[in-house]
């Protein structure tokens, strides 16, 4: 019986050693798989951090560009802000100028000018460009008055 018990114990030890070897291989495989997955996860995390940093940088650039565009738009809007009434008046002035040009051209081409052009309201308005690049119109009489005032001012300054 002792022999049998010894044989059984030996058999159990061999089975236990085989099972232990299988478990070690399984553990080594799982440990290797875990290490690979951990390494891959770390690599992905690094790439994610780099991508986030790149996106934040791009976002800051875009925000800067957006602010610049907003500022440019405000400046453009302030500089060229034109109401419908302003547009209507400009269109009216353009139409009047086109009519005057047509009359001048017709008179010049017909050869009937007898030395003096008889065109109504020719040069009746002068355009003044303000500091904000807006155009302002004045009549010829106002222009002559301003011209006279400038000459008087220049004469007074020369005397001083």
XYZ file of C-alpha atoms in Angstrom:
160
model
C 0.000 0.000 0.000
C 2.829 2.258 0.671
C 4.028 1.762 -2.816
C 0.719 2.600 -4.162
C 0.544 5.641 -2.055
C 4.024 6.623 -3.118
C 3.093 6.046 -6.783
C -0.080 8.055 -6.351
C 1.788 10.851 -4.635
C 4.411 10.845 -7.389
C 1.666 10.939 -9.984
C -0.022 13.820 -8.160
C 3.301 15.672 -7.923
C 3.895 15.191 -11.663
C 0.360 16.422 -12.436
C 0.840 19.386 -10.114
C 4.192 20.208 -11.777
C 2.604 19.961 -15.249
C -0.275 22.169 -14.135
C 2.199 24.594 -12.559
C 4.180 24.695 -15.833
C 0.956 25.385 -17.777
C 0.005 28.103 -15.318
C 3.507 29.643 -15.591
C 3.251 29.673 -19.402
C -0.226 31.159 -19.181
C 1.021 33.735 -16.669
C 4.054 34.579 -18.875
C 1.793 34.931 -21.919
C -0.650 37.148 -19.989
C 2.235 39.143 -18.500
C 3.763 39.647 -21.985
C 0.350 40.598 -23.401
C -0.178 43.011 -20.491
C 3.246 44.611 -21.066
C 2.520 45.020 -24.801
C -0.908 46.520 -24.117
C 0.534 48.812 -21.446
C 3.275 49.945 -23.831
C 0.713 50.510 -26.597
C -1.537 52.436 -24.204
C 1.371 54.642 -23.118
C 2.259 55.302 -26.767
C -1.350 56.219 -27.572
C -1.505 58.477 -24.520
C 1.664 60.287 -25.642
C 0.239 60.704 -29.157
C -3.031 61.965 -27.683
C -1.186 64.535 -25.548
C 0.816 65.684 -28.593
C -2.381 65.951 -30.663
C -4.092 67.943 -27.899
C -1.130 70.316 -27.692
C -1.173 70.751 -31.471
C -4.929 71.386 -31.463
C -4.606 73.922 -28.644
C -1.884 75.718 -30.598
C -4.051 75.738 -33.736
C -7.010 76.955 -31.681
C -4.965 79.843 -30.292
C -3.822 80.749 -33.821
C -7.396 80.619 -35.088
C -8.625 82.723 -32.170
C -5.924 85.279 -32.995
C -6.971 85.237 -36.648
C -10.612 85.568 -35.636
C -9.854 88.590 -33.447
C -7.861 90.166 -36.303
C -10.737 89.541 -38.715
C -13.242 90.981 -36.232
C -11.070 94.089 -35.819
C -10.663 94.425 -39.602
C -14.420 94.043 -40.019
C -15.124 96.722 -37.389
C -12.643 99.081 -39.077
C -14.134 98.343 -42.503
C -17.649 98.815 -41.157
C -16.698 102.100 -39.468
C -14.872 103.335 -42.563
C -17.392 102.289 -45.198
C -20.614 102.334 -43.213
C -23.107 103.624 -45.700
C -26.834 103.879 -45.107
C -29.449 103.238 -47.755
C -30.050 106.986 -47.893
C -26.342 107.593 -48.551
C -26.396 104.992 -51.320
C -29.497 106.543 -52.828
C -27.898 110.015 -52.787
C -24.701 108.698 -54.349
C -26.702 106.918 -57.038
C -28.604 110.145 -57.724
C -25.327 112.128 -57.997
C -23.939 109.471 -60.330
C -27.019 109.665 -62.531
C -26.792 113.469 -62.641
C -23.100 113.294 -63.541
C -23.818 110.772 -66.290
C -26.479 113.082 -67.744
C -24.067 116.045 -67.628
C -21.376 113.956 -69.308
C -23.826 112.882 -72.005
C -24.777 116.540 -72.644
C -21.113 117.607 -72.828
C -20.258 114.747 -75.159
C -23.257 115.479 -77.376
C -22.390 119.178 -77.569
C -18.714 118.492 -78.264
C -19.437 115.912 -80.940
C -22.102 118.023 -82.649
C -19.626 120.878 -83.139
C -22.197 123.501 -82.094
C -20.262 124.851 -79.149
C -19.356 128.274 -80.693
C -16.420 128.716 -78.340
C -18.352 128.383 -75.057
C -20.003 125.251 -73.799
C -23.574 125.883 -72.700
C -24.051 122.999 -70.359
C -26.399 123.467 -67.422
C -24.784 123.335 -64.014
C -21.392 122.384 -65.428
C -18.958 122.110 -62.536
C -21.660 123.318 -60.178
C -20.370 120.994 -57.474
C -16.921 120.180 -56.193
C -16.023 117.095 -54.213
C -14.103 117.371 -50.959
C -12.490 114.299 -49.441
C -12.642 114.296 -45.645
C -10.071 112.707 -43.327
C -12.189 109.553 -43.084
C -12.112 109.311 -46.913
C -15.795 110.213 -47.205
C -16.769 112.429 -50.132
C -18.609 115.673 -49.484
C -19.994 117.908 -52.245
C -20.138 121.703 -52.246
C -21.382 124.152 -54.853
C -19.094 126.217 -57.036
C -20.054 129.328 -55.058
C -19.064 127.657 -51.755
C -15.825 126.522 -53.362
C -14.991 130.048 -54.546
C -15.788 131.430 -51.061
C -13.488 128.891 -49.399
C -10.773 129.629 -51.950
C -11.053 133.377 -51.186
C -10.877 132.712 -47.422
C -7.725 130.597 -47.858
C -6.048 133.373 -49.868
C -6.946 135.949 -47.203
C -5.582 133.691 -44.483
C -2.343 133.149 -46.409
C -1.935 136.915 -46.916
C -2.472 137.554 -43.200
C 0.114 134.916 -42.283
C 2.680 136.439 -44.648
C 2.259 139.853 -43.004
C 2.929 138.389 -39.551
